[in-house]
Short mmCIF file of C-alpha atoms in Angstrom, two decimals:
data_model
loop_
_atom_site.label_atom_id
_atom_site.label_comp_id
_atom_site.label_asym_id
_atom_site.label_seq_id
_atom_site.Cartn_x
_atom_site.Cartn_y
_atom_site.Cartn_z
CA UNK B 1 33.85 -4.31 10.53
CA UNK B 2 30.18 -2.81 11.37
CA UNK B 3 29.89 -0.69 14.35
CA UNK B 4 28.32 -2.56 17.51
CA UNK B 5 24.99 -2.74 17.91
CA UNK B 6 23.95 -1.05 21.23
CA UNK B 7 23.05 -3.22 23.93
CA UNK B 8 20.97 -2.42 26.78
CA UNK B 9 21.14 -4.52 30.17
CA UNK B 10 19.02 -4.58 32.98
CA UNK B 11 18.98 -6.69 36.89
CA UNK B 12 16.55 -7.03 39.10
CA UNK B 13 17.34 -7.03 42.57
CA UNK B 14 16.54 -6.57 46.37
CA UNK B 15 18.85 -7.00 49.06
CA UNK B 16 22.14 -7.93 47.13
CA UNK B 17 24.66 -5.56 49.06
CA UNK B 18 26.97 -8.46 49.31
CA UNK B 19 27.47 -9.72 46.00
CA UNK B 20 25.53 -7.41 43.38
CA UNK B 21 28.58 -5.18 42.56
CA UNK B 22 30.66 -8.12 41.46
CA UNK B 23 27.67 -8.65 38.70
CA UNK B 24 27.57 -4.73 38.01
CA UNK B 25 31.51 -4.17 37.80
CA UNK B 26 31.39 -6.92 34.97
CA UNK B 27 28.62 -4.88 32.69
CA UNK B 28 29.55 -1.18 33.57
CA UNK B 29 31.83 0.18 30.90
CA UNK B 30 30.94 -2.02 28.01
CA UNK B 31 26.99 -2.08 27.60
CA UNK B 32 25.20 0.83 26.10
CA UNK B 33 22.82 1.18 28.76
CA UNK B 34 22.73 -0.94 32.28
CA UNK B 35 19.33 -0.27 34.48
CA UNK B 36 18.81 -1.68 37.80
CA UNK B 37 14.93 -2.64 39.52
CA UNK B 38 15.18 -2.52 43.21
CA UNK B 39 11.99 -3.66 44.98
CA UNK B 40 12.21 -2.44 48.67
CA UNK B 41 15.97 -3.05 49.65
CA UNK B 42 17.17 -2.18 52.85
CA UNK B 43 21.07 -3.26 53.10
CA UNK B 44 22.65 -0.71 50.75
CA UNK B 45 21.78 -2.36 47.23
CA UNK B 46 20.79 0.75 45.69
CA UNK B 47 23.82 2.79 46.50
CA UNK B 48 25.61 0.10 44.71
CA UNK B 49 23.36 -0.05 42.38
CA UNK B 50 23.93 4.32 41.61
CA UNK B 51 27.79 3.93 41.07
CA UNK B 52 27.43 2.02 37.91
CA UNK B 53 24.01 2.11 36.42
CA UNK B 54 23.00 4.58 34.24
CA UNK B 55 19.08 4.55 35.99
CA UNK B 56 18.52 2.82 38.92
CA UNK B 57 14.87 2.28 39.67
CA UNK B 58 13.09 1.68 42.92
CA UNK B 59 9.91 -0.23 42.58
CA UNK B 60 7.64 -2.87 44.42
CA UNK B 61 7.70 -6.94 44.15
CA UNK B 62 4.80 -7.81 41.69
CA UNK B 63 7.14 -11.37 40.99
CA UNK B 64 9.74 -12.52 38.81
CA UNK B 65 8.17 -12.44 35.40
CA UNK B 66 6.15 -9.24 35.81
CA UNK B 67 9.30 -7.42 37.13
CA UNK B 68 11.36 -8.33 34.03
CA UNK B 69 8.51 -7.78 31.51
CA UNK B 70 8.89 -4.24 33.72
CA UNK B 71 12.45 -3.53 33.31
CA UNK B 72 11.94 -4.35 29.49
CA UNK B 73 9.75 -1.35 29.06
CA UNK B 74 12.94 0.83 30.36
CA UNK B 75 15.39 -0.69 27.80
CA UNK B 76 16.07 1.68 24.84
CA UNK B 77 17.77 -0.19 22.43
CA UNK B 78 17.20 -3.28 20.45
CA UNK B 79 19.40 -5.87 22.04
CA UNK B 80 18.52 -6.79 25.40
CA UNK B 81 21.12 -8.66 28.31
CA UNK B 82 18.85 -10.20 31.04
CA UNK B 83 21.98 -10.51 34.27
CA UNK B 84 20.84 -11.66 37.59
CA UNK B 85 22.24 -10.08 40.44
CA UNK B 86 24.17 -13.07 41.51
CA UNK B 87 25.61 -13.57 38.18
CA UNK B 88 29.44 -12.27 36.71
CA UNK B 89 29.88 -11.95 33.11
CA UNK B 90 33.53 -13.19 32.68
CA UNK B 91 35.64 -11.19 30.57
CA UNK B 92 35.77 -13.86 27.89
CA UNK B 93 32.37 -13.58 27.72
CA UNK B 94 32.26 -10.14 27.13
CA UNK B 95 34.41 -10.16 24.04
CA UNK B 96 32.23 -12.74 22.47
CA UNK B 97 29.13 -10.82 23.33
CA UNK B 98 30.82 -8.14 21.36
CA UNK B 99 32.21 -9.81 19.07
CA UNK B 100 28.45 -11.02 17.94
CA UNK B 101 26.90 -8.13 18.60
CA UNK B 102 29.68 -6.54 16.16
CA UNK B 103 29.07 -9.36 13.33
CA UNK B 104 27.81 -7.99 9.82
CA UNK B 105 25.21 -10.95 9.59
CA UNK B 106 23.39 -11.69 12.75
CA UNK B 107 20.52 -14.24 12.41
CA UNK B 108 19.93 -15.41 15.47
CA UNK B 109 17.44 -13.30 18.38
CA UNK B 110 18.39 -15.20 21.28
CA UNK B 111 21.68 -16.37 22.22
CA UNK B 112 22.89 -18.31 25.08
CA UNK B 113 25.61 -18.95 27.27
CA UNK B 114 27.14 -21.62 28.99
CA UNK B 115 26.32 -21.59 32.98
CA UNK B 116 29.00 -22.18 35.49
CA UNK B 117 27.27 -22.54 38.43
CA UNK B 118 29.89 -22.15 41.75
CA UNK B 119 28.36 -24.50 45.04
CA UNK B 120 30.43 -25.12 48.05
CA UNK B 121 33.77 -24.00 46.19
CA UNK B 122 33.34 -26.58 43.19
CA UNK B 123 32.11 -24.87 40.18
CA UNK B 124 28.93 -27.61 38.73
CA UNK B 125 29.78 -28.74 34.97
CA UNK B 126 26.88 -31.10 34.77
CA UNK B 127 23.30 -31.32 35.64
CA UNK B 128 20.41 -28.52 35.65
CA UNK B 129 22.64 -25.65 36.97
CA UNK B 130 24.87 -25.89 34.09
CA UNK B 131 22.39 -25.52 31.12
CA UNK B 132 23.30 -22.28 28.73
CA UNK B 133 20.74 -19.88 29.75
CA UNK B 134 19.21 -17.48 27.27
CA UNK B 135 20.14 -14.17 28.61
CA UNK B 136 21.12 -12.04 25.54
CA UNK B 137 17.70 -11.59 22.83
CA UNK B 138 16.44 -9.23 20.55
CA UNK B 139 13.39 -7.12 22.16
CA UNK B 140 11.21 -7.05 19.25
CA UNK B 141 8.51 -9.13 20.17
CA UNK B 142 9.85 -10.67 23.44
CA UNK B 143 8.10 -10.92 26.71
CA UNK B 144 8.64 -13.53 29.39
CA UNK B 145 6.61 -15.27 30.99
CA UNK B 146 4.32 -14.12 33.99
CA UNK B 147 5.67 -17.10 36.03
CA UNK B 148 6.15 -16.74 40.32
CA UNK B 149 9.45 -18.19 39.36
CA UNK B 150 11.19 -19.78 36.29
CA UNK B 151 10.10 -17.16 34.26
CA UNK B 152 10.72 -18.12 30.77
CA UNK B 153 11.48 -15.96 27.57
CA UNK B 154 8.98 -15.94 24.70
CA UNK B 155 10.34 -15.74 21.59
CA UNK B 156 8.69 -15.26 17.95
CA UNK B 157 10.38 -17.49 15.69
CA UNK B 158 13.04 -18.11 18.04
CA UNK B 159 16.62 -18.48 16.17
CA UNK B 160 19.46 -19.79 18.92
CA UNK B 161 23.02 -19.26 18.66
CA UNK B 162 25.01 -21.01 21.70
CA UNK B 163 28.58 -19.05 22.85
CA UNK B 164 30.94 -21.00 24.20
CA UNK B 165 32.44 -18.37 26.89
CA UNK B 166 30.71 -18.97 30.47
CA UNK B 167 28.44 -17.02 32.67
CA UNK B 168 29.56 -17.41 36.60
CA UNK B 169 26.66 -18.11 38.87
CA UNK B 170 26.79 -17.27 42.52
CA UNK B 171 23.19 -18.65 43.44
CA UNK B 172 23.48 -19.59 46.80
CA UNK B 173 25.80 -17.86 49.80
CA UNK B 174 25.72 -20.75 51.72
CA UNK B 175 24.38 -24.18 52.24
CA UNK B 176 20.99 -22.96 54.49
CA UNK B 177 20.70 -20.17 51.61
CA UNK B 178 20.55 -22.99 48.90
CA UNK B 179 17.96 -24.57 51.16
CA UNK B 180 16.07 -21.86 51.74
CA UNK B 181 16.07 -20.67 48.28
CA UNK B 182 14.82 -24.02 46.86
CA UNK B 183 12.51 -24.24 49.07
CA UNK B 184 10.92 -20.82 48.48
CA UNK B 185 10.93 -21.35 45.06
CA UNK B 186 9.19 -24.86 45.41
CA UNK B 187 6.34 -23.00 47.00
CA UNK B 188 6.14 -20.28 44.60
CA UNK B 189 5.58 -23.28 41.57
CA UNK B 190 3.16 -25.51 43.56
CA UNK B 191 1.46 -21.90 43.88
CA UNK B 192 1.20 -21.46 40.23
CA UNK B 193 0.10 -24.70 39.60
CA UNK B 194 -2.92 -24.49 42.09
CA UNK B 195 -4.21 -21.27 40.31
CA UNK B 196 -4.36 -23.41 37.31
CA UNK B 197 -6.03 -25.90 38.60
CA UNK B 198 -3.74 -28.32 39.04
CA UNK B 199 -3.42 -31.29 41.57
CA UNK B 200 -0.65 -33.72 43.29
CA UNK B 201 -0.70 -36.74 45.64
CA UNK B 202 1.59 -36.50 48.83
CA UNK B 203 2.78 -40.29 46.78
CA UNK B 204 3.43 -38.17 43.62
CA UNK B 205 5.50 -36.06 45.74
CA UNK B 206 7.79 -38.72 46.90
CA UNK B 207 8.41 -40.36 43.72
CA UNK B 208 9.27 -36.95 42.22
CA UNK B 209 12.08 -36.84 45.07
CA UNK B 210 13.57 -39.99 43.76
CA UNK B 211 13.20 -39.34 40.11
CA UNK B 212 14.39 -35.82 40.10
CA UNK B 213 17.44 -37.24 42.05
CA UNK B 214 18.07 -39.97 39.21
CA UNK B 215 17.55 -37.91 36.67
CA UNK B 216 20.09 -35.10 38.22
CA UNK B 217 22.77 -37.28 39.28
CA UNK B 218 22.45 -40.48 36.95
CA UNK B 219 20.83 -39.41 33.81
CA UNK B 220 22.57 -35.50 33.64
CA UNK B 221 26.00 -37.07 35.02
CA UNK B 222 25.94 -34.71 38.08
CA UNK B 223 28.10 -37.70 40.01
CA UNK B 224 31.08 -36.19 37.50
CA UNK B 225 30.82 -33.13 39.84
CA UNK B 226 31.90 -35.25 43.00
CA UNK B 227 30.37 -34.35 46.48
CA UNK B 228 29.16 -30.78 45.43
CA UNK B 229 27.40 -32.75 42.40
CA UNK B 230 25.89 -35.18 44.90
CA UNK B 231 24.51 -32.34 47.35
CA UNK B 232 22.99 -30.81 44.35
CA UNK B 233 21.10 -33.91 43.32
CA UNK B 234 19.52 -34.17 46.92
CA UNK B 235 18.50 -30.41 47.18
CA UNK B 236 17.11 -30.59 43.53
CA UNK B 237 15.17 -34.46 44.53
CA UNK B 238 14.17 -32.10 48.10
CA UNK B 239 13.10 -28.98 45.50
CA UNK B 240 10.71 -31.66 43.44
CA UNK B 241 9.22 -33.34 46.90
CA UNK B 242 8.86 -29.73 47.96
CA UNK B 243 7.06 -28.48 44.93
CA UNK B 244 4.36 -31.74 44.55
CA UNK B 245 3.83 -31.75 48.69
CA UNK B 246 2.99 -27.98 48.55
CA UNK B 247 0.40 -28.61 46.13
CA UNK B 248 -0.82 -31.41 47.57
CA UNK B 249 -1.23 -29.62 50.32
CA UNK B 250 -3.00 -26.29 49.05
CA UNK B 251 -5.54 -28.55 47.58
CA UNK B 252 -6.24 -30.29 51.16
CA UNK B 253 -6.37 -27.09 52.69
CA UNK B 254 -7.86 -25.48 49.55
CA UNK B 255 -5.94 -22.03 49.58
CA UNK B 256 -2.37 -21.47 48.16
CA UNK B 257 -0.96 -20.54 51.55
CA UNK B 258 2.76 -20.44 52.82
#
């Protein structure tokens, strides 16, 4: 079997001291370069990162897309794995990645894996938070869209391979954290839209509450995840409302305020 293609991995973090160790343990010892970019943690995140990472870089916070592109500049290998501090690579996924990177013929440049999001003690297997995520990619020509949130990866001539083994996602510490995080992301997304001259009405914001709920709960099968699926559909409906309500408010105020 050919030698495994070498792999760089980066994690961006701030105040993730209560969960980054689980993430880094799942990466330590098998990736060829492990980098953590920390943007001003005050809770011991840096000390934990130094136990596992080859490099810990302390920096400012310029936004998600800019930070991920900054992290790319520190990656010295052609293949890059981008894992968040609230994610954990399962042993099965680790073995599958190693096998793929050791294969003789690898035509893909963008490799996705199933996302198993843990919420209220349940694993969401349907809807938005179960969509396969593109975490492994060939660095040549790769760049993250420099958005404040939901920064997608841009690749030339994208060739996708989807793996079978899951990546575990512990996005929210509790219910309050889930609500706060969705509101924060909604406002960040609204700011991006406002900066591009986009407009919205309050009526459209209300409409998005209902359409986003139906999409998550009915069309994407969220009802199959039981009560946790119902709660997530409501939270995503609120996210859709807040995003466009915030944009409407910014249009009225004439500035992208909080």
